[in-house]
């Protein structure tokens, strides 16, 4: 009887959990879906990236150490940051935004396919994949370990400037060392989907209620996706923030993968200001939550 009762109270407790925590595969997705009007936006957690201060050189400082130790981390880092893709659904339609790392960064990642399966979606059922940019932690998951197309029927949608940059032999030859492996993966993706790439030039409607918003700087064709239904809005801002802990208070701190750090800072400040002014709900590929932005001293906070 005692075990029967405890099982019943466990079930009652489970019923109180947010949807998603007691489904198979929930450990892979790690997050409950967000509702945006009639849209459902499900973060697909690919893994956790150990961001080291050397990857954000301004964080190798007393201010960086203070933030890390204040969060219970070593002052030398790393700061574990999520890597997300997103499944966006409305009625019978669905779209994928980014695809995670795949096998590019080893066995700690590559969970997007399992997270999709937990949502009842097979790779061959995905028709459209929007790409925030062509960095390996966003497009590595488009490839099988043998570097073939993992999504047999999908069209990729990406900014023309992004395709041009990663296809440019001159850019590859003069890129800093940190960006060389990124060229390799981006070019493998472009080669694996040769006739299935739709190029955008700037702002564009991706689907009714969903717009591409250019956010250049991190990469030339980096973009966010703004989802709106009535008064409900959510901006999925790609890599505007790589570390909530370090960059919300210090929006001028850049990562070594920014192709144009000055433009990345300007874009980050512009979009944080806009989100704060409009009460816009935001999330991103390296955020574990969605929230609104508030000004906080010289920086910002995600509420
Ligand atoms: Zn990224």
Coordinates of C-alpha atoms and ligand atoms in Angstrom, one line a residue:
X1 CA 0.0 0.0 0.0
X2 CA 2.8 2.4 0.9
X3 CA 4.5 1.9 -2.5
X4 CA 1.1 2.3 -4.2
X5 CA 0.6 5.6 -2.4
X6 CA 4.1 6.9 -3.2
X7 CA 3.7 5.9 -6.8
X8 CA 0.4 7.9 -6.9
X9 CA 2.0 11.0 -5.3
X10 CA 4.9 10.7 -7.8
X11 CA 2.5 10.7 -10.7
X12 CA 0.7 13.7 -9.2
X13 CA 4.0 15.5 -8.9
X14 CA 4.9 14.6 -12.5
X15 CA 1.6 16.1 -13.6
X16 CA 2.7 19.4 -12.2
X17 CA 5.9 19.5 -14.3
X18 CA 6.0 21.6 -17.4
X19 CA 5.0 19.8 -20.5
X20 CA 8.1 18.2 -21.9
X21 CA 9.9 17.0 -18.8
X22 CA 8.2 13.6 -18.6
X23 CA 8.2 12.8 -22.3
X24 CA 10.7 10.4 -23.8
X25 CA 13.6 12.5 -25.2
X26 CA 12.9 15.4 -22.9
X27 CA 16.5 15.1 -21.6
X28 CA 17.7 15.8 -25.1
X29 CA 15.5 18.8 -25.7
X30 CA 15.8 20.1 -22.1
X31 CA 13.2 22.8 -22.6
X32 CA 9.4 23.2 -22.7
X33 CA 8.0 24.7 -25.9
X34 CA 7.2 28.4 -26.1
X35 CA 3.9 29.6 -27.4
X36 CA 3.8 32.6 -29.8
X37 CA 0.1 33.0 -30.7
X38 CA -0.7 30.0 -32.8
X39 CA 3.0 29.1 -33.2
X40 CA 4.8 26.6 -31.1
X41 CA 8.6 27.1 -30.7
X42 CA 10.6 24.2 -29.3
X43 CA 14.2 24.6 -28.4
X44 CA 16.2 21.5 -29.5
X45 CA 19.2 21.3 -27.2
X46 CA 22.3 20.0 -29.1
X47 CA 24.6 20.1 -26.1
X48 CA 26.5 22.5 -23.8
X49 CA 29.5 24.4 -25.1
X50 CA 32.3 25.1 -22.6
X51 CA 33.1 28.8 -23.4
X52 CA 36.6 29.6 -22.2
X53 CA 37.6 33.2 -21.4
X54 CA 40.3 33.0 -24.1
X55 CA 37.4 32.7 -26.6
X56 CA 36.0 36.1 -25.3
X57 CA 39.3 37.8 -24.6
X58 CA 37.8 40.7 -22.6
X59 CA 36.6 38.1 -20.1
X60 CA 40.2 37.3 -19.3
X61 CA 40.1 40.2 -16.8
X62 CA 39.2 40.9 -13.1
X63 CA 35.6 41.8 -14.3
X64 CA 35.4 38.5 -16.2
X65 CA 36.7 36.5 -13.2
X66 CA 34.3 38.2 -10.9
X67 CA 31.3 37.2 -13.1
X68 CA 32.5 33.6 -13.4
X69 CA 33.2 33.1 -9.7
X70 CA 30.0 35.0 -8.8
X71 CA 28.1 32.3 -10.8
X72 CA 29.9 29.5 -8.8
X73 CA 32.3 28.8 -11.7
X74 CA 36.1 28.8 -11.7
X75 CA 37.5 32.3 -12.5
X76 CA 39.4 30.6 -15.4
X77 CA 36.1 29.3 -16.8
X78 CA 34.7 27.6 -18.7
X79 CA 31.2 29.0 -18.7
X80 CA 28.8 26.2 -20.0
X81 CA 26.6 27.7 -22.7
X82 CA 23.8 25.9 -24.5
X83 CA 23.8 25.2 -28.2
X84 CA 20.2 25.2 -29.6
X85 CA 18.3 24.7 -32.8
X86 CA 14.6 25.4 -32.9
X87 CA 11.6 23.6 -34.2
X88 CA 8.8 26.0 -35.1
X89 CA 5.3 24.7 -35.8
X90 CA 1.9 26.1 -36.7
X91 CA -0.9 23.7 -37.4
X92 CA 0.4 20.9 -39.7
X93 CA 3.4 23.0 -40.9
X94 CA 6.8 22.9 -39.3
X95 CA 10.2 24.5 -40.0
X96 CA 13.6 24.0 -38.5
X97 CA 15.9 26.9 -37.5
X98 CA 19.6 25.8 -37.5
X99 CA 20.7 22.3 -36.9
X100 CA 23.3 22.2 -34.1
X101 CA 26.9 20.9 -34.3
X102 CA 26.3 17.4 -35.7
X103 CA 29.5 15.4 -35.1
X104 CA 31.8 18.3 -35.8
X105 CA 32.7 19.0 -32.1
X106 CA 32.7 15.4 -30.8
X107 CA 30.3 13.2 -28.8
X108 CA 29.1 15.9 -26.4
X109 CA 26.8 17.3 -29.1
X110 CA 24.7 16.0 -32.0
X111 CA 21.4 15.7 -30.0
X112 CA 19.2 17.7 -32.4
X113 CA 18.1 14.6 -34.4
X114 CA 17.1 12.8 -31.2
X115 CA 15.3 15.9 -30.0
X116 CA 13.4 16.1 -33.3
X117 CA 12.5 12.4 -33.0
X118 CA 11.1 13.1 -29.5
X119 CA 8.9 15.7 -31.2
X120 CA 7.7 13.2 -33.8
X121 CA 9.7 14.6 -36.7
X122 CA 12.1 12.6 -38.9
X123 CA 14.8 14.4 -40.8
X124 CA 13.3 13.4 -44.2
X125 CA 10.0 15.2 -43.1
X126 CA 11.7 18.5 -42.8
X127 CA 11.2 20.6 -45.9
X128 CA 12.7 24.0 -44.9
X129 CA 15.6 24.8 -42.7
X130 CA 16.4 28.5 -42.0
X131 CA 20.0 29.2 -41.1
X132 CA 21.0 32.0 -38.7
X133 CA 24.5 31.8 -40.2
X134 CA 26.9 29.1 -41.4
X135 CA 29.1 28.6 -38.3
X136 CA 29.7 24.9 -37.5
X137 CA 27.7 24.9 -34.3
X138 CA 24.6 25.8 -36.3
X139 CA 25.1 23.8 -39.5
X140 CA 27.3 20.8 -38.6
X141 CA 24.0 19.0 -37.9
X142 CA 23.0 19.3 -41.5
X143 CA 25.7 16.7 -42.3
X144 CA 26.0 13.0 -41.6
X145 CA 29.4 11.8 -40.2
X146 CA 30.3 11.0 -43.8
X147 CA 29.5 14.7 -44.7
X148 CA 26.4 13.9 -46.8
X149 CA 23.1 15.7 -46.4
X150 CA 21.3 14.5 -43.3
X151 CA 18.0 16.1 -44.3
X152 CA 17.1 14.4 -47.6
X153 CA 14.3 16.7 -48.6
X154 CA 15.1 20.0 -47.0
X155 CA 15.7 23.3 -48.7
X156 CA 18.2 25.6 -46.8
X157 CA 17.4 29.3 -46.5
X158 CA 20.3 31.6 -45.8
X159 CA 21.4 35.1 -46.5
X160 CA 23.2 35.6 -49.8
X161 CA 26.0 37.5 -48.0
X162 CA 26.6 34.5 -45.8
X163 CA 27.0 32.1 -48.7
X164 CA 29.3 34.5 -50.5
X165 CA 31.6 35.0 -47.5
X166 CA 32.0 31.3 -46.7
X167 CA 32.5 30.5 -50.4
X168 CA 35.2 33.1 -50.9
X169 CA 38.7 31.6 -51.3
X170 CA 40.3 35.0 -50.4
X171 CA 38.3 35.3 -47.2
X172 CA 39.4 31.8 -46.2
X173 CA 43.0 32.5 -47.0
X174 CA 43.1 35.6 -44.9
X175 CA 40.8 34.5 -42.0
X176 CA 42.2 34.3 -38.5
X177 CA 43.1 30.7 -37.4
X178 CA 40.0 30.5 -35.2
X179 CA 37.8 30.7 -38.4
X180 CA 39.6 28.2 -40.6
X181 CA 37.7 25.1 -39.4
X182 CA 34.5 27.1 -39.8
X183 CA 35.2 27.5 -43.5
X184 CA 35.7 23.8 -43.8
X185 CA 32.2 22.9 -42.3
X186 CA 30.4 25.7 -44.1
X187 CA 31.8 24.6 -47.5
X188 CA 31.0 21.0 -46.8
X189 CA 27.4 22.0 -46.1
X190 CA 27.1 24.1 -49.3
X191 CA 28.6 21.1 -51.2
X192 CA 26.1 18.6 -49.6
X193 CA 23.0 20.7 -50.6
X194 CA 24.1 22.0 -54.0
X195 CA 20.7 22.6 -55.6
X196 CA 18.8 23.2 -52.4
X197 CA 19.9 26.6 -51.1
X198 CA 17.6 29.6 -51.3
X199 CA 19.4 32.9 -50.8
X200 CA 17.9 35.9 -49.1
X201 CA 19.0 39.5 -49.5
X202 CA 18.2 41.3 -46.3
X203 CA 14.8 41.4 -44.6
X204 CA 12.4 38.8 -45.9
X205 CA 9.2 37.0 -45.1
X206 CA 10.1 33.3 -44.4
X207 CA 6.5 32.2 -43.8
X208 CA 3.3 34.1 -42.9
X209 CA 4.0 35.7 -39.5
X210 CA 7.8 34.9 -39.7
X211 CA 10.4 37.3 -40.9
X212 CA 14.2 37.1 -41.4
X213 CA 16.0 40.0 -39.6
X214 CA 19.6 40.7 -40.7
X215 CA 21.9 41.0 -37.7
X216 CA 25.3 41.4 -39.3
X217 CA 28.7 41.5 -37.5
X218 CA 29.1 38.1 -35.9
X219 CA 29.1 36.9 -39.6
X220 CA 28.3 39.0 -42.7
X221 CA 24.9 37.3 -43.2
X222 CA 24.0 36.5 -39.6
X223 CA 20.3 36.9 -39.1
X224 CA 17.6 36.5 -36.5
X225 CA 14.0 35.3 -37.0
X226 CA 11.1 37.3 -35.7
X227 CA 7.9 35.3 -35.1
X228 CA 4.7 37.3 -34.7
X229 CA 1.0 36.3 -34.2
X230 CA -1.2 39.2 -33.1
X231 CA 0.4 40.9 -30.1
X232 CA 2.6 37.8 -29.4
X233 CA 6.1 38.1 -30.7
X234 CA 9.4 36.2 -30.2
X235 CA 12.8 37.2 -31.7
X236 CA 15.2 34.2 -32.0
X237 CA 18.3 36.3 -32.4
X238 CA 20.9 33.7 -33.4
X239 CA 24.3 34.5 -31.8
X240 CA 23.7 38.1 -30.6
X241 CA 24.7 36.7 -27.2
X242 CA 27.1 33.8 -26.7
X243 CA 27.1 34.1 -22.9
X244 CA 24.3 35.6 -21.0
X245 CA 26.5 35.7 -17.9
X246 CA 29.4 37.6 -19.6
X247 CA 27.8 39.7 -22.4
X248 CA 24.6 41.0 -20.9
X249 CA 26.5 43.2 -18.5
X250 CA 29.3 43.8 -21.1
X251 CA 27.7 44.1 -24.5
X252 CA 31.1 45.2 -25.9
X253 CA 32.8 41.9 -25.2
X254 CA 33.2 40.0 -28.4
X255 CA 34.1 36.4 -29.3
X256 CA 37.1 35.3 -31.4
X257 CA 34.7 34.0 -34.1
X258 CA 33.2 37.5 -34.9
X259 CA 34.1 38.3 -38.5
X260 CA 33.6 42.1 -37.7
X261 CA 33.8 42.7 -34.0
X262 CA 32.9 46.4 -34.2
X263 CA 29.8 45.6 -36.3
X264 CA 28.9 42.7 -33.9
X265 CA 29.0 45.2 -30.9
X266 CA 26.9 47.8 -32.8
X267 CA 24.3 45.1 -33.8
X268 CA 24.1 43.7 -30.3
X269 CA 23.6 47.1 -28.7
X270 CA 21.0 48.1 -31.4
X271 CA 18.9 44.9 -30.9
X272 CA 19.2 44.9 -27.1
X273 CA 18.0 48.6 -27.1
X274 CA 15.1 47.7 -29.5
X275 CA 14.1 44.7 -27.4
X276 CA 14.2 46.8 -24.2
X277 CA 12.2 49.6 -25.8
X278 CA 9.5 47.3 -27.3
X279 CA 9.3 44.8 -24.5
X280 CA 10.2 42.2 -27.1
X281 CA 10.5 38.6 -26.0
X282 CA 13.8 37.1 -27.1
X283 CA 15.7 33.8 -27.1
X284 CA 18.8 32.5 -29.0
X285 CA 21.0 29.7 -30.0
X286 CA 23.1 30.2 -26.9
X287 CA 20.5 31.1 -24.4
X288 CA 18.8 28.6 -22.0
X289 CA 15.6 30.6 -21.7
X290 CA 13.5 33.2 -23.3
X291 CA 12.8 36.5 -21.7
X292 CA 12.5 40.3 -22.0
X293 CA 15.5 42.7 -22.0
X294 CA 15.9 45.4 -19.4
X295 CA 18.7 48.0 -19.2
X296 CA 20.9 47.3 -16.2
X297 CA 23.5 49.9 -15.4
X298 CA 25.9 50.1 -18.4
X299 CA 24.6 46.8 -19.7
X300 CA 21.4 44.8 -19.9
X301 CA 19.7 41.9 -18.2
X302 CA 17.4 39.1 -19.5
X303 CA 14.3 39.0 -17.3
Ligands
LIG1 ZN1 26.9 29.8 -32.4

